[in-house]
Amino acid sequence: MQARIHVTLKNGVLDPQGKAIHHALAGLGFAGVEDVRQGKYLELELADQDRAAAEQQLRQMCEQLLANTVIESYAIELDGEAVA
Amino acid sequence: MQARIHVTLKNGVLDPQGKAIHHALAGLGFAGVEDVRQGKYLELELADQDRAAAEQQLRQMCEQLLANTVIESYAIELDGEAVA
Amino acid sequence: MTAAIIVFPGSNCDRDTAVALEAASGRAPRLIWHRETALPKVDLIVIPGGFAYGDYLRAGAIAAHSPIMREVVARAHAGVPTLGICNGFQVLTETGLLPGVLTRNASLRFVCRDVHLRVEQTDSVFTCKYRPDQVLRIPVAHMDGNYIADDTTLQELEDHGQIALRYCDADGAATAEANPNGAQRNIAGLFNRRRNVLGLMPHPERAADPHHGGTDGRALFAGLVEMIAA
Amino acid sequence: MSNAAPRPNDLMGLSEPEYDTILEIMGRPPNLTELGIFSVMWSEHCSYKSSRRWLKTLPTEGPQVICGPGENAGVVDIGDGEAVIFKIESHNHPSFIEPYQGAATGVGGIMRDVFTMGARPVANLNALRFGSPDHPKTRHLVRGVVAGIGGYGNCIGVPTVAGEVNFDPAYNGNILVNAMTVGIAPADRIFYSAAAGVGLPVVYVGSKTGRDGIHGATMASAEFGGDAAEKRPTVQVGDPFTEKLLLEACLELMATDAIVAIQDMGAAGLTSSSVEMASKGNVGIELDLDRVPLRETGMTPYEIMLSESQERMLMVLKPGHEPAAMAIFEKWELDCAVIGETVDHGRLILRTAGSIAADIPVPPLVAAAPEYDRPWTATPPRPVLTAAEVPQQPDLGPALCRLMACPDLASRRWIWEQYDHMVMADTVQRPGGDAGVVRVHGSEKGLAVTTDCTPRYVHANPIEGGRQAVAEAWRNLTAVGATPLAITNNLNFGNPERPEIMGQLVGAIQGISEACLALDCPVVSGNVSLYNETEGSAILPTPVIGAVGLLPDLAVTTSLAFAANQAIVLIGKTAGWLGCSLYVRESCPGETMAPPPVDLAAERRNGDFVRGLIADRQVTACHDLADGGLLVAVAEMALAADIGATITLPGDLPAHAWLFGEDQARYLVTTANPADLLAAAIQAGIPARRIGHTGGASLTVSGTAPISLADLSAAHEGWLPAYMATA
Ligand SMILES: Nc1ncnc2c1ncn2[C@@H]1O[C@H](COP(=O)(O)OP(=O)(O)O)[C@@H](O)[C@H]1O
Ligand SMILES: [Mg+2]
């Protein structure tokens, strides 16, 4: 099974990396970029298993390690489908 | 318009971060994780414009700045649809 | 004083910190490998600087889940003085022993240089040998020292005197120019509510010997030795 | 000859005659894996085929030398049972293709060379050459290289304490990234690479092997064409975290009695490490490639043998010590495996899936490596530029500010503040002075370290330039009070198949040799990087010298920072040599003529005298004179302390020649007791002259308007940050 996890900064948290990229794009002459936010992206290959169990496990991984929930949110997809 | 960009290491390129995360997940007792790869994820807010022009511009941004094409590949989505 | 220094794979200031502690206390601290699950009885726990687990994922994140950390957290909750320097500070925030997060420096560059620090709070085992508002010169060396917390948390930190050190200029003014990493409210060092846990980005162990070009960090170690002996 | 079989179309960079030699050695056509092994072993990078006969002429001996060139790094005695181990290495091509990873893996590679010999690395240095600041790629390369060097060194926890940076259009398409590591080991526990003894286990430890950098060694020896982009997939990614674990694990194992031989897997990976250990030990090696830890599936023997995956070591253990070694590697969470053993038949035999993938006799693989006597032509001498031919700048203040802000002189703070230069808590002199100084841990002794080269001098006159590079490095050590011990060198040149380039190499080596002899400073290690060209245009010849000196007592060291109210004394003779000077380059573009001559006897005399003054605590600050000449040196000393100075002009030289000439063998010292110092100089027959005094907040040259230190500092500190801040 393949899981894809997006970890992004919560709204309102300053994103210096996104800002720097925005600035650099403008410097390169790319007009019309209004905002840039940078996040992390993880691909996990999981052993085949019950989908519900996998979802549960992935949520725990995010809560415990993959995201710092003080400033980050996460979104999980399992085999291409979003996990609530 | 909203663009989402995934930048991932090319196949075969060493991913020290993914390796360390994999190791840490195992240490936390998450069984059944077979591989972890870490990438970057960017969300860009663009001024409304012709879709073809936006696609073209996004590809250029990736080539010139957002991805390090020596070791990374990128994938672009524009308003939720993949860009070839 | 018996101190334990926690060593993770990738820690690299463990020896430097041991040298400074031994100079202050006359006793070599015990180095505790992160895979241990039990701590000996010690008077002080130190989490040193470095790049535990390469700082991969987030600085301090993977280390915070090392086996020994469960015990460190328990001891800290029980009141044992616990000091996190640089990477150690990052580990402490990741475990939740200290509030907030240390994120990428605003410059997006690693920064290694002397900074000035204003002592905000002298009522602690760590800062008892300093004077209130004393200005110190101590080096920083980090990539992720930009302290972030929400406004409520920041206000609580101020209200409870939990801010230990702030970046300032040579005259003690906490200006934006004097801030090497963009930390909110120029926060360089932070206590928990009980003030038995201190996390700080600057490296007092690199300002502990005349050869370092300054000795302003020495009083932190000397203070610990004195208070713990007392 | 066995020419019956068809020749492969791709000789992997080998020449036709080289291929014929291989046929003779093998007695049959080599298979792909074998040809690959010959190709990397006989590449310029691994075999030094163009430079070897000249390298042999370098002086490499001295009572202090424990091990000269030929091992992973040079070893020099520093007394009290300790040795300093150091080497410099280039990572030029990879850094041009991918600046961050190229530079990072360069640092990782040179550190392995040093800790593989049993030393704990205690200092890193880096010598960098970039293209013109105006070139569209330069900023990106500077940013990436500096971040990569910092990223690796900071994480592993070794301070980066010194280095140098130049900019010149000649490096537009071919930057130079040379990294140096200095380590300390117990003098009686140095580890070498000779795998003497048969039936010994061969152990692999470190990262798994992937398809990284296959043919990196041959790439390092190839000229860049327009197709540089095509060579991209060979880029390696560094993992400093794993290197830190490898370092600690190796040092822990070295403290036991388990290791017979050890060799890092650098260029040409498993091939060169196994061949070198076998060759030096006069044994053969059999490897079972199925036991090599692999990161990717389906790797062929060719790929496994040529992979340049980073953070790997190969060692030969005493039999029976495998379990203890494995326990240490397991503690440090490293992959490891016994992958073979030493044998008595002198062949390298590789097995996979029960069959033999390669079978090569080791002695001829090493001994028959080609060595060329390439034709060379000497660089024609340039005319001497007289001071009268150089216009005086009307305003001294602006002229000095311009010079202090020019790319080759501007402050490098933006760079070194990205390097952790204090980790290990033994840094005594930080970057920004003449040499970095680190304490020998647990003692009151220090090591002084520096890298130097002035490529524009070498280009103008390779012999003088070679001498000057050594002399400047030696001076930089002397200026902090250290006794120079030995040097390492990184010879960065263009295509040696062109006689004029070969002539530069030959000339520079001659100059280096002369200087090493005169200054008693042997070469103990080094590296050669040739084919630094893009589309037929070569870099400036850049023989970088890395030097290490010993400070017996850290209490008697000096820095360049002025103290207030001291007399300033100039040591050494000033003729006002403006040829090849930065003053001329910055103020009147055109042919810059001959570089300053280097009088090695005067270097020796003046340097020994200055070192004596420092030892006798007669001076309060010291700085050698180099790029930019006298006034620049005064400005640097003033800025380092934020204390001004007043300087007098002599009657016998034009002001610009006096202030900006780049005569060699000179130092500025400050003292509270100028009369004593001058008397001592007269006594010793050393040219010395009181030229001014320190104090105030500006720099004043008699008869001209004061230059404020604030303005100077803004110019000097401002250029690099402002340059890097522009998109
Ligand atoms: N790449 C670098 N890394 C670290 N330090 C550097 C680097 N480049 C220059 N420095 C430091 O900046 C100072 C000035 O360099 P340079 O002008 O080459 O000195 P010098 O003329 O004495 O050789 C030295 O202290 C040197 O070590
Ligand atoms: Mg110098």
mmCIF file with all atom_site columns, C-alpha atoms in Angstrom, chain D residues 84-198:
data_model
loop_
_atom_site.group_PDB
_atom_site.id
_atom_site.type_symbol
_atom_site.label_atom_id
_atom_site.label_alt_id
_atom_site.label_comp_id
_atom_site.label_asym_id
_atom_site.label_entity_id
_atom_site.label_seq_id
_atom_site.pdbx_PDB_ins_code
_atom_site.Cartn_x
_atom_site.Cartn_y
_atom_site.Cartn_z
_atom_site.occupancy
_atom_site.B_iso_or_equiv
_atom_site.pdbx_formal_charge
_atom_site.auth_seq_id
_atom_site.auth_comp_id
_atom_site.auth_asym_id
_atom_site.auth_atom_id
_atom_site.pdbx_PDB_model_num
ATOM 1   C CA . VAL D 1 84  ? 48.719 15.617  13.305  1.00 0.00 ? 84  VAL D CA 1
ATOM 2   C CA . ILE D 1 85  ? 47.213 14.028  10.188  1.00 0.00 ? 85  ILE D CA 1
ATOM 3   C CA . PHE D 1 86  ? 46.058 16.158  7.280   1.00 0.00 ? 86  PHE D CA 1
ATOM 4   C CA . LYS D 1 87  ? 45.299 16.331  3.598   1.00 0.00 ? 87  LYS D CA 1
ATOM 5   C CA . ILE D 1 88  ? 43.510 18.469  1.046   1.00 0.00 ? 88  ILE D CA 1
ATOM 6   C CA . GLU D 1 89  ? 41.314 17.231  -1.761  1.00 0.00 ? 89  GLU D CA 1
ATOM 7   C CA . SER D 1 90  ? 39.376 18.694  -4.670  1.00 0.00 ? 90  SER D CA 1
ATOM 8   C CA . HIS D 1 91  ? 35.721 18.249  -5.530  1.00 0.00 ? 91  HIS D CA 1
ATOM 9   C CA . ASN D 1 92  ? 35.655 20.682  -8.419  1.00 0.00 ? 92  ASN D CA 1
ATOM 10  C CA . HIS D 1 93  ? 33.559 19.019  -11.084 1.00 0.00 ? 93  HIS D CA 1
ATOM 11  C CA . PRO D 1 94  ? 30.817 17.668  -8.816  1.00 0.00 ? 94  PRO D CA 1
ATOM 12  C CA . SER D 1 95  ? 30.513 21.084  -7.164  1.00 0.00 ? 95  SER D CA 1
ATOM 13  C CA . PHE D 1 96  ? 30.004 22.798  -10.487 1.00 0.00 ? 96  PHE D CA 1
ATOM 14  C CA . ILE D 1 97  ? 27.260 20.366  -11.414 1.00 0.00 ? 97  ILE D CA 1
ATOM 15  C CA . GLU D 1 98  ? 25.524 20.390  -8.018  1.00 0.00 ? 98  GLU D CA 1
ATOM 16  C CA . PRO D 1 99  ? 27.155 22.920  -5.690  1.00 0.00 ? 99  PRO D CA 1
ATOM 17  C CA . TYR D 1 100 ? 25.540 21.871  -2.408  1.00 0.00 ? 100 TYR D CA 1
ATOM 18  C CA . GLN D 1 101 ? 26.023 18.128  -2.703  1.00 0.00 ? 101 GLN D CA 1
ATOM 19  C CA . GLY D 1 102 ? 29.315 18.437  -4.561  1.00 0.00 ? 102 GLY D CA 1
ATOM 20  C CA . ALA D 1 103 ? 30.877 20.562  -1.843  1.00 0.00 ? 103 ALA D CA 1
ATOM 21  C CA . ALA D 1 104 ? 29.274 18.576  0.977   1.00 0.00 ? 104 ALA D CA 1
ATOM 22  C CA . THR D 1 105 ? 30.562 15.252  -0.296  1.00 0.00 ? 105 THR D CA 1
ATOM 23  C CA . GLY D 1 106 ? 33.973 16.859  -0.826  1.00 0.00 ? 106 GLY D CA 1
ATOM 24  C CA . VAL D 1 107 ? 34.109 17.649  2.882   1.00 0.00 ? 107 VAL D CA 1
ATOM 25  C CA . GLY D 1 108 ? 32.879 14.163  3.746   1.00 0.00 ? 108 GLY D CA 1
ATOM 26  C CA . GLY D 1 109 ? 35.509 12.562  1.530   1.00 0.00 ? 109 GLY D CA 1
ATOM 27  C CA . ILE D 1 110 ? 38.480 14.408  2.951   1.00 0.00 ? 110 ILE D CA 1
ATOM 28  C CA . MET D 1 111 ? 37.352 13.787  6.516   1.00 0.00 ? 111 MET D CA 1
ATOM 29  C CA . ARG D 1 112 ? 37.270 10.047  5.817   1.00 0.00 ? 112 ARG D CA 1
ATOM 30  C CA . ASP D 1 113 ? 40.814 10.226  4.462   1.00 0.00 ? 113 ASP D CA 1
ATOM 31  C CA . VAL D 1 114 ? 41.898 11.602  7.807   1.00 0.00 ? 114 VAL D CA 1
ATOM 32  C CA . PHE D 1 115 ? 39.930 9.465   10.227  1.00 0.00 ? 115 PHE D CA 1
ATOM 33  C CA . THR D 1 116 ? 40.699 6.316   8.293   1.00 0.00 ? 116 THR D CA 1
ATOM 34  C CA . MET D 1 117 ? 44.244 6.792   9.606   1.00 0.00 ? 117 MET D CA 1
ATOM 35  C CA . GLY D 1 118 ? 43.084 6.903   13.196  1.00 0.00 ? 118 GLY D CA 1
ATOM 36  C CA . ALA D 1 119 ? 42.772 10.650  13.715  1.00 0.00 ? 119 ALA D CA 1
ATOM 37  C CA . ARG D 1 120 ? 39.870 12.533  15.166  1.00 0.00 ? 120 ARG D CA 1
ATOM 38  C CA . PRO D 1 121 ? 39.303 15.461  12.775  1.00 0.00 ? 121 PRO D CA 1
ATOM 39  C CA . VAL D 1 122 ? 39.761 18.749  14.638  1.00 0.00 ? 122 VAL D CA 1
ATOM 40  C CA . ALA D 1 123 ? 39.647 21.378  11.892  1.00 0.00 ? 123 ALA D CA 1
ATOM 41  C CA . ASN D 1 124 ? 38.333 21.797  8.383   1.00 0.00 ? 124 ASN D CA 1
ATOM 42  C CA . LEU D 1 125 ? 39.462 24.331  5.792   1.00 0.00 ? 125 LEU D CA 1
ATOM 43  C CA . ASN D 1 126 ? 38.266 25.147  2.312   1.00 0.00 ? 126 ASN D CA 1
ATOM 44  C CA . ALA D 1 127 ? 39.888 26.851  -0.662  1.00 0.00 ? 127 ALA D CA 1
ATOM 45  C CA . LEU D 1 128 ? 37.325 28.109  -3.145  1.00 0.00 ? 128 LEU D CA 1
ATOM 46  C CA . ARG D 1 129 ? 37.601 29.696  -6.582  1.00 0.00 ? 129 ARG D CA 1
ATOM 47  C CA . PHE D 1 130 ? 34.529 31.068  -8.322  1.00 0.00 ? 130 PHE D CA 1
ATOM 48  C CA . GLY D 1 131 ? 33.935 32.789  -11.642 1.00 0.00 ? 131 GLY D CA 1
ATOM 49  C CA . SER D 1 132 ? 33.382 36.474  -12.090 1.00 0.00 ? 132 SER D CA 1
ATOM 50  C CA . PRO D 1 133 ? 30.769 37.917  -9.722  1.00 0.00 ? 133 PRO D CA 1
ATOM 51  C CA . ASP D 1 134 ? 28.981 39.152  -12.852 1.00 0.00 ? 134 ASP D CA 1
ATOM 52  C CA . HIS D 1 135 ? 28.632 35.709  -14.294 1.00 0.00 ? 135 HIS D CA 1
ATOM 53  C CA . PRO D 1 136 ? 25.013 34.530  -14.031 1.00 0.00 ? 136 PRO D CA 1
ATOM 54  C CA . LYS D 1 137 ? 25.921 31.263  -12.296 1.00 0.00 ? 137 LYS D CA 1
ATOM 55  C CA . THR D 1 138 ? 28.365 32.591  -9.719  1.00 0.00 ? 138 THR D CA 1
ATOM 56  C CA . ARG D 1 139 ? 25.917 33.594  -7.002  1.00 0.00 ? 139 ARG D CA 1
ATOM 57  C CA . HIS D 1 140 ? 24.121 30.285  -7.164  1.00 0.00 ? 140 HIS D CA 1
ATOM 58  C CA . LEU D 1 141 ? 27.420 28.424  -6.964  1.00 0.00 ? 141 LEU D CA 1
ATOM 59  C CA . VAL D 1 142 ? 28.687 30.468  -4.010  1.00 0.00 ? 142 VAL D CA 1
ATOM 60  C CA . ARG D 1 143 ? 25.435 29.975  -2.133  1.00 0.00 ? 143 ARG D CA 1
ATOM 61  C CA . GLY D 1 144 ? 25.336 26.244  -2.781  1.00 0.00 ? 144 GLY D CA 1
ATOM 62  C CA . VAL D 1 145 ? 29.009 25.520  -2.106  1.00 0.00 ? 145 VAL D CA 1
ATOM 63  C CA . VAL D 1 146 ? 29.070 27.458  1.157   1.00 0.00 ? 146 VAL D CA 1
ATOM 64  C CA . ALA D 1 147 ? 25.819 25.886  2.338   1.00 0.00 ? 147 ALA D CA 1
ATOM 65  C CA . GLY D 1 148 ? 27.122 22.449  1.389   1.00 0.00 ? 148 GLY D CA 1
ATOM 66  C CA . ILE D 1 149 ? 30.422 22.840  3.223   1.00 0.00 ? 149 ILE D CA 1
ATOM 67  C CA . GLY D 1 150 ? 28.590 24.140  6.277   1.00 0.00 ? 150 GLY D CA 1
ATOM 68  C CA . GLY D 1 151 ? 25.837 21.583  6.004   1.00 0.00 ? 151 GLY D CA 1
ATOM 69  C CA . TYR D 1 152 ? 28.296 18.728  6.187   1.00 0.00 ? 152 TYR D CA 1
ATOM 70  C CA . GLY D 1 153 ? 30.933 20.061  8.580   1.00 0.00 ? 153 GLY D CA 1
ATOM 71  C CA . ASN D 1 154 ? 28.450 21.604  11.007  1.00 0.00 ? 154 ASN D CA 1
ATOM 72  C CA . CYS D 1 155 ? 26.445 18.436  11.269  1.00 0.00 ? 155 CYS D CA 1
ATOM 73  C CA . ILE D 1 156 ? 29.403 16.176  11.836  1.00 0.00 ? 156 ILE D CA 1
ATOM 74  C CA . GLY D 1 157 ? 30.720 18.607  14.429  1.00 0.00 ? 157 GLY D CA 1
ATOM 75  C CA . VAL D 1 158 ? 34.171 19.543  13.146  1.00 0.00 ? 158 VAL D CA 1
ATOM 76  C CA . PRO D 1 159 ? 34.918 23.271  13.125  1.00 0.00 ? 159 PRO D CA 1
ATOM 77  C CA . THR D 1 160 ? 35.656 24.960  9.794   1.00 0.00 ? 160 THR D CA 1
ATOM 78  C CA . VAL D 1 161 ? 38.269 27.478  10.840  1.00 0.00 ? 161 VAL D CA 1
ATOM 79  C CA . ALA D 1 162 ? 39.995 28.835  7.755   1.00 0.00 ? 162 ALA D CA 1
ATOM 80  C CA . GLY D 1 163 ? 40.090 28.947  4.019   1.00 0.00 ? 163 GLY D CA 1
ATOM 81  C CA . GLU D 1 164 ? 40.224 31.309  1.073   1.00 0.00 ? 164 GLU D CA 1
ATOM 82  C CA . VAL D 1 165 ? 38.016 32.552  -1.725  1.00 0.00 ? 165 VAL D CA 1
ATOM 83  C CA . ASN D 1 166 ? 38.876 34.175  -5.056  1.00 0.00 ? 166 ASN D CA 1
ATOM 84  C CA . PHE D 1 167 ? 36.787 35.264  -7.988  1.00 0.00 ? 167 PHE D CA 1
ATOM 85  C CA . ASP D 1 168 ? 38.052 35.316  -11.571 1.00 0.00 ? 168 ASP D CA 1
ATOM 86  C CA . PRO D 1 169 ? 36.384 34.901  -14.946 1.00 0.00 ? 169 PRO D CA 1
ATOM 87  C CA . ALA D 1 170 ? 38.762 32.014  -15.647 1.00 0.00 ? 170 ALA D CA 1
ATOM 88  C CA . TYR D 1 171 ? 36.655 29.914  -13.250 1.00 0.00 ? 171 TYR D CA 1
ATOM 89  C CA . ASN D 1 172 ? 33.305 30.783  -14.856 1.00 0.00 ? 172 ASN D CA 1
ATOM 90  C CA . GLY D 1 173 ? 32.772 27.301  -16.201 1.00 0.00 ? 173 GLY D CA 1
ATOM 91  C CA . ASN D 1 174 ? 34.915 25.389  -13.747 1.00 0.00 ? 174 ASN D CA 1
ATOM 92  C CA . ILE D 1 175 ? 34.901 26.394  -10.109 1.00 0.00 ? 175 ILE D CA 1
ATOM 93  C CA . LEU D 1 176 ? 37.353 24.980  -7.587  1.00 0.00 ? 176 LEU D CA 1
ATOM 94  C CA . VAL D 1 177 ? 36.264 23.466  -4.301  1.00 0.00 ? 177 VAL D CA 1
ATOM 95  C CA . ASN D 1 178 ? 39.236 22.167  -2.324  1.00 0.00 ? 178 ASN D CA 1
ATOM 96  C CA . ALA D 1 179 ? 38.576 20.867  1.169   1.00 0.00 ? 179 ALA D CA 1
ATOM 97  C CA . MET D 1 180 ? 41.193 20.151  3.810   1.00 0.00 ? 180 MET D CA 1
ATOM 98  C CA . THR D 1 181 ? 40.882 18.261  7.081   1.00 0.00 ? 181 THR D CA 1
ATOM 99  C CA . VAL D 1 182 ? 43.304 18.236  9.996   1.00 0.00 ? 182 VAL D CA 1
ATOM 100 C CA . GLY D 1 183 ? 43.069 15.551  12.649  1.00 0.00 ? 183 GLY D CA 1
ATOM 101 C CA . ILE D 1 184 ? 44.966 14.384  15.723  1.00 0.00 ? 184 ILE D CA 1
ATOM 102 C CA . ALA D 1 185 ? 45.906 10.807  16.598  1.00 0.00 ? 185 ALA D CA 1
ATOM 103 C CA . PRO D 1 186 ? 48.138 9.034   19.092  1.00 0.00 ? 186 PRO D CA 1
ATOM 104 C CA . ALA D 1 187 ? 51.489 8.834   17.305  1.00 0.00 ? 187 ALA D CA 1
ATOM 105 C CA . ASP D 1 188 ? 51.822 5.116   18.008  1.00 0.00 ? 188 ASP D CA 1
ATOM 106 C CA . ARG D 1 189 ? 48.354 4.238   16.754  1.00 0.00 ? 189 ARG D CA 1
ATOM 107 C CA . ILE D 1 190 ? 48.309 5.295   13.122  1.00 0.00 ? 190 ILE D CA 1
ATOM 108 C CA . PHE D 1 191 ? 46.318 3.065   10.780  1.00 0.00 ? 191 PHE D CA 1
ATOM 109 C CA . TYR D 1 192 ? 47.574 2.230   7.323   1.00 0.00 ? 192 TYR D CA 1
ATOM 110 C CA . SER D 1 193 ? 46.093 0.581   4.279   1.00 0.00 ? 193 SER D CA 1
ATOM 111 C CA . ALA D 1 194 ? 48.411 -2.399  3.764   1.00 0.00 ? 194 ALA D CA 1
ATOM 112 C CA . ALA D 1 195 ? 46.406 -5.606  4.151   1.00 0.00 ? 195 ALA D CA 1
ATOM 113 C CA . ALA D 1 196 ? 49.370 -7.771  5.093   1.00 0.00 ? 196 ALA D CA 1
ATOM 114 C CA . GLY D 1 197 ? 48.452 -11.373 5.870   1.00 0.00 ? 197 GLY D CA 1
ATOM 115 C CA . VAL D 1 198 ? 46.273 -13.958 4.198   1.00 0.00 ? 198 VAL D CA 1
#
